[in-house]
C-alpha positions as CSV (number, residue, x, y, z in Angstrom):
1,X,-32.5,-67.9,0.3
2,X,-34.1,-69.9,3.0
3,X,-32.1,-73.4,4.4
4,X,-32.9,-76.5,3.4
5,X,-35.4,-78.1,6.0
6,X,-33.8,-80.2,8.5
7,X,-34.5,-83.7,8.2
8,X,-33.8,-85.2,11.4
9,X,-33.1,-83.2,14.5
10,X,-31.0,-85.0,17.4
11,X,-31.4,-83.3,20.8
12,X,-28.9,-84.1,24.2
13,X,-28.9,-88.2,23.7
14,X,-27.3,-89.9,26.3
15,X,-26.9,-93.3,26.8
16,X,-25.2,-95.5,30.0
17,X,-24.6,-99.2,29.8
18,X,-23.3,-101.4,33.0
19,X,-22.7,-98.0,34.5
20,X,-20.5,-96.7,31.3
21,X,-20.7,-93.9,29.5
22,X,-21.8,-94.4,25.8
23,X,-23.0,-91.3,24.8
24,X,-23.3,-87.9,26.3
25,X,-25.3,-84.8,25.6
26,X,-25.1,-85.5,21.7
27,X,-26.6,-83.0,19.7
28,X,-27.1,-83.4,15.5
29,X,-28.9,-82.3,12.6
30,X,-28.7,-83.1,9.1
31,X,-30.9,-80.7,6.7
32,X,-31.8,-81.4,2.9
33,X,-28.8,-82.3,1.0
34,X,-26.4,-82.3,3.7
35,X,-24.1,-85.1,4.0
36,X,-23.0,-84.7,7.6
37,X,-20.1,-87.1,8.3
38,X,-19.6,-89.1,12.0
39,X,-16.1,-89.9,12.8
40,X,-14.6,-91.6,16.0
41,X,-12.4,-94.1,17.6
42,X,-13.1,-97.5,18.4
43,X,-16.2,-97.5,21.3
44,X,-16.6,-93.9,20.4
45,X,-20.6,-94.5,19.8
46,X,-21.3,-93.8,16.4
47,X,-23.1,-97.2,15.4
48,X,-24.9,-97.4,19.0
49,X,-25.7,-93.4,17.8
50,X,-26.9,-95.0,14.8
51,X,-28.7,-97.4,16.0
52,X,-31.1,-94.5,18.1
53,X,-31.6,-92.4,15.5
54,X,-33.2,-95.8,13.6
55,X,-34.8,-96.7,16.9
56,X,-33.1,-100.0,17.6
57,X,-32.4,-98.6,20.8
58,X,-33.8,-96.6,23.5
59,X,-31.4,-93.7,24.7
60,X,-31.5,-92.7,28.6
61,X,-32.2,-88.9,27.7
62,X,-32.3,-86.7,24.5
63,X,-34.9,-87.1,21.7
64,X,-34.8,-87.6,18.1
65,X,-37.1,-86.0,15.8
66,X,-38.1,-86.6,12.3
67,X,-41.0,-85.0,10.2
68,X,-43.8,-87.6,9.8
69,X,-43.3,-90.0,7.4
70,X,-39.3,-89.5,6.4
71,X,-38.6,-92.1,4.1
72,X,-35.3,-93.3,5.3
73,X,-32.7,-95.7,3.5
74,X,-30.3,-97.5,5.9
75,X,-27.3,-99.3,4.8
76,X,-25.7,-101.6,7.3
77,X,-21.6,-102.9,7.0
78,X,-22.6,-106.4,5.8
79,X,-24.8,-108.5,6.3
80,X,-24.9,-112.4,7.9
81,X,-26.1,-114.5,4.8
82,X,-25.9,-118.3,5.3
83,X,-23.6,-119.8,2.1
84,X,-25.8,-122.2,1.8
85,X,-29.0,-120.2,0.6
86,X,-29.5,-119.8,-2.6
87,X,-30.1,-116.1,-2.6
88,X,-29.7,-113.9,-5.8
89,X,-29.3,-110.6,-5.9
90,X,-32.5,-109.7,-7.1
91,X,-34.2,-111.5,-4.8
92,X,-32.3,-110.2,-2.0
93,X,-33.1,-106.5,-2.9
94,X,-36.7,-106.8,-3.3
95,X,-36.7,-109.2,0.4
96,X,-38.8,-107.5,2.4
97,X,-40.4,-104.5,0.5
98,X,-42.3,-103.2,-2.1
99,X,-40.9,-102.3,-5.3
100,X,-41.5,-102.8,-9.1
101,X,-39.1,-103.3,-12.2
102,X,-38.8,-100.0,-13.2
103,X,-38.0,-99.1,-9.6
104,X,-35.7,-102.2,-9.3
105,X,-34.2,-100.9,-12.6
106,X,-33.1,-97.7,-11.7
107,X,-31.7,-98.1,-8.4
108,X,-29.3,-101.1,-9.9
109,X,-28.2,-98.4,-12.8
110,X,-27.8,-95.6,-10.5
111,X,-25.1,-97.6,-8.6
112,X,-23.9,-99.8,-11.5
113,X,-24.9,-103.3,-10.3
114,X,-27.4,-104.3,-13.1
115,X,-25.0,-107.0,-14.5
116,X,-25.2,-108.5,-11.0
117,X,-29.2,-109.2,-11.0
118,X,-28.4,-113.0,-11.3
119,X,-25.6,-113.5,-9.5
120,X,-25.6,-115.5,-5.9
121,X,-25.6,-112.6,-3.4
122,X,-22.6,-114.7,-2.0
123,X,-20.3,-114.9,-5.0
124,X,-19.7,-110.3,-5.1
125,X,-16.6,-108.9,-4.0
126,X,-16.3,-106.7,-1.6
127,X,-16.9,-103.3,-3.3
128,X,-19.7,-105.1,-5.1
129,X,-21.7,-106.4,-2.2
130,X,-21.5,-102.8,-1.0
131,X,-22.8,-101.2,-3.9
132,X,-26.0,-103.4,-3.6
133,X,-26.5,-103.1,0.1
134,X,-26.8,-99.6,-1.4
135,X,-28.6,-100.2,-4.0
136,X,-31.3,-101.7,-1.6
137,X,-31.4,-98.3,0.5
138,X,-31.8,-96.1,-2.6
139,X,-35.0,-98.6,-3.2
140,X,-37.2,-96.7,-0.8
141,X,-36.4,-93.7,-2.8
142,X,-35.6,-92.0,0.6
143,X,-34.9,-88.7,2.1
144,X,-33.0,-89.6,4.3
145,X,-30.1,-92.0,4.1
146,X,-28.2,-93.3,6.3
147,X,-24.7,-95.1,5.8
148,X,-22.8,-97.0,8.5
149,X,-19.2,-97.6,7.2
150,X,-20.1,-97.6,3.5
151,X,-16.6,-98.0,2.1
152,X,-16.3,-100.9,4.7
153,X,-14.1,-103.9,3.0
154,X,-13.5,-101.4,-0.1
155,X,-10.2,-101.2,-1.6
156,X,-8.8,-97.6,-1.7
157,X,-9.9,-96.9,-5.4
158,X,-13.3,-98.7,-4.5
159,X,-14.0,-96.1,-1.8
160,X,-13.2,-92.9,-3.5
161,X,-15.7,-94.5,-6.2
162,X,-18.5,-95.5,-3.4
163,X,-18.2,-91.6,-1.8
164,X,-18.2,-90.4,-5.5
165,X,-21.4,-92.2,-6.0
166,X,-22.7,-91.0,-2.8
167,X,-22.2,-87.4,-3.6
168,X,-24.3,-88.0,-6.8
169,X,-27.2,-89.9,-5.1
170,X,-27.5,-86.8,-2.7
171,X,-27.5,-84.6,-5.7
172,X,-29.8,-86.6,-7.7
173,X,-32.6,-87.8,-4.9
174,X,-32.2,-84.1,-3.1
175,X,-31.7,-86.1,0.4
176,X,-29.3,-85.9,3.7
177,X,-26.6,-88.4,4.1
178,X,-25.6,-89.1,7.3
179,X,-22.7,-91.6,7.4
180,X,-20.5,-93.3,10.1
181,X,-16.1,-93.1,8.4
182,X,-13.2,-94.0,10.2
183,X,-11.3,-92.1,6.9
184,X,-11.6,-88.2,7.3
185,X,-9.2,-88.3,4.1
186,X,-11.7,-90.0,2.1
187,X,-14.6,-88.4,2.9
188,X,-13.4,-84.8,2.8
189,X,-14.8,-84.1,-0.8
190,X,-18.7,-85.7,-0.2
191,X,-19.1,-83.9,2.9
192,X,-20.2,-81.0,4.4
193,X,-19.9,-81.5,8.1
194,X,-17.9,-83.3,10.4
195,X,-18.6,-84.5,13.6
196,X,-16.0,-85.9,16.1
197,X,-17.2,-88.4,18.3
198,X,-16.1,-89.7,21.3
199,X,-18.5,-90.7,23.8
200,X,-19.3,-86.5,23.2
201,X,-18.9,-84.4,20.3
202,X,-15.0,-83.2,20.8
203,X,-15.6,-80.7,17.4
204,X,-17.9,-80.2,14.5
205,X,-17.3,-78.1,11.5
206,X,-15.9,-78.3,7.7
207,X,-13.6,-81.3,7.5
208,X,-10.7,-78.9,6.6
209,X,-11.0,-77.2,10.2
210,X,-11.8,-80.5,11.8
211,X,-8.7,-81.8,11.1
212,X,-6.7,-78.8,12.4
213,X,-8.8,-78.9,15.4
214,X,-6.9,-80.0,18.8
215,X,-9.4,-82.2,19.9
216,X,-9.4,-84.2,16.5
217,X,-5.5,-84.1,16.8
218,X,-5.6,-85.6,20.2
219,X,-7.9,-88.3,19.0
220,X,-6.5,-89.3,16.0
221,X,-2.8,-87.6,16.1
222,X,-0.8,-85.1,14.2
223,X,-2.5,-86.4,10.5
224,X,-4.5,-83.6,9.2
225,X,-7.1,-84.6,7.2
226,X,-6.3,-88.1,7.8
227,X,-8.5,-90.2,11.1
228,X,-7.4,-93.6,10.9
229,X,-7.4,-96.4,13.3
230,X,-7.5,-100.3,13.4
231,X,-11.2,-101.2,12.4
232,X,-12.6,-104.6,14.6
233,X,-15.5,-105.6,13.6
234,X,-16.9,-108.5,15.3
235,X,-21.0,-108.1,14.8
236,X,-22.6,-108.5,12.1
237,X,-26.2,-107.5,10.9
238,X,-29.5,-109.0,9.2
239,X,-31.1,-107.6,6.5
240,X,-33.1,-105.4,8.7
241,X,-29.9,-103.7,9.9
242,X,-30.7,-105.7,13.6
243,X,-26.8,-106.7,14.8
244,X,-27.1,-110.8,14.7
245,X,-23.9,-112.3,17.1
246,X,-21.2,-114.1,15.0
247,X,-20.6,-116.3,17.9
248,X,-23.5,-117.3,19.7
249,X,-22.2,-119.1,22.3
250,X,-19.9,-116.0,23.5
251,X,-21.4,-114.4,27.2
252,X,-22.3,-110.5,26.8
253,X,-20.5,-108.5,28.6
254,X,-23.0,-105.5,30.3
255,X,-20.8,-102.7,28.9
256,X,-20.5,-104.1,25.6
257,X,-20.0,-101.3,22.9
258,X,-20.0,-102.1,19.3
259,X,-16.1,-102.6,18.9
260,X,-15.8,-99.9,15.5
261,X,-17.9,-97.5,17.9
């Protein structure tokens, strides 16, 4: 039986900001399927690895490849909505991009968020307001999808739900998953390879031998399974996925990192 075809194909990316190193010699692939899992500490580079791969930003070295046309769905950790706009949750999932009722009908059933067409985008819980910024990546119908925190802001029944549901969407739309978790724990059932990140990959494999891995261990401690760590997260993002500033009036610093990594 012939593997799956790889989807997107990530060769030596390296990246150096105000004369740090951000990322080195990173080297991923996620095939047809495949939910391939990127765990780190804080400043470990998975969102700015992210944010490559969906061409945000330029890397010094390395390439990424996708076959022509890859649909890809991208779910951000939140979004910066102003309070004041009267925004529904329909109209924010169709914002932007094609799609028709049926479409629009299907997605919202397939995650569970129909009874929340109406409601102001502003007024959904956390778990909720997750569930629709996924929602609006499954609109694309893609093939590839890619989830940055997903279970970010989820209580701990809300996440095991969310993963759930992610390991059905990869079943049902036949795609990769390629997701950024802080939580080895949680995300040992959904997926199918782990990557350790920390500025370079420290250890790939099966989340079981991940976690029994020394360079895991070192990272995250003597917790197998288990990769948990203080989550900052002072960025957030429009409904592109762009990062928008929380505080505009804040300087930059050169060798600024995205805090969760």
């Amino acid at each position: 039986m012939s593997n799956p075809p790889v989807l997107i194909q990530v060769n030596g990316v390296s990246l150096t900001l105000g004369g740090r190193t951000i990322l080195k010699q990173i080297d991923l692939s996620v095939r047809r399927g495949e939910v391939v899992a990127v765990i780190g500490p804080n400043g470990a580079g998975k969102s700015t690895l992210i944010r490559i791969i969906l061409g945000l930003i330029k890397a010094d070295y390395g390439s990424v490849s996708l076959p022509p046309d890859t649909r890809i769905g991208y779910m951000p950790q939140r979004l910066r909505i102003d309070p004041a706009l009267p925004l529904t949750v329909r109209r924010f999932l169709t914002l932007g991009q094609r799609c028709n009722n049926e479409t629009l009908r299907r997605a919202c059933a397939e995650t569970g968020v129909e009874r929340l067409i109406d409601a102001p985008i502003q007024s959904l819980s956390g778990g909720e307001n997750q569930r629709v910024l996924l929602t609006r990546a499954l609109l694309r119908k893609p093939q590839l999808l890619i989830l940055d925190e997903p279970a970010q802001g989820v209580d701990i029944q809300g996440q095991a739900e969310l993963y759930s549901l992610i390991n059905t969407i990869r079943h049902r739309y036949q795609c990769g998953v390629l997701m950024i978790s802080h939580d080895l724990h949680l995300v040992m059932a959904t997926t199918d390879r782990v990557l350790c990140l920390n500025q370079h990959i420290c250890c790939s494999g099966h989340p079981e031998t991940v976690s029994q891995d020394p360079a895991y261990l070192a990272l995250f401690g003597n917790h197998p399974g288990l990769a948990l760590y203080t989550h900052r997260h002072d960025h957030q993002h429009d409904i592109h996925g762009a990062v928008v500033d929380s505080c505009t009036t804040c300087p930059k610093r050169p060798d600024a990192e995205h805090p969760h990594g």
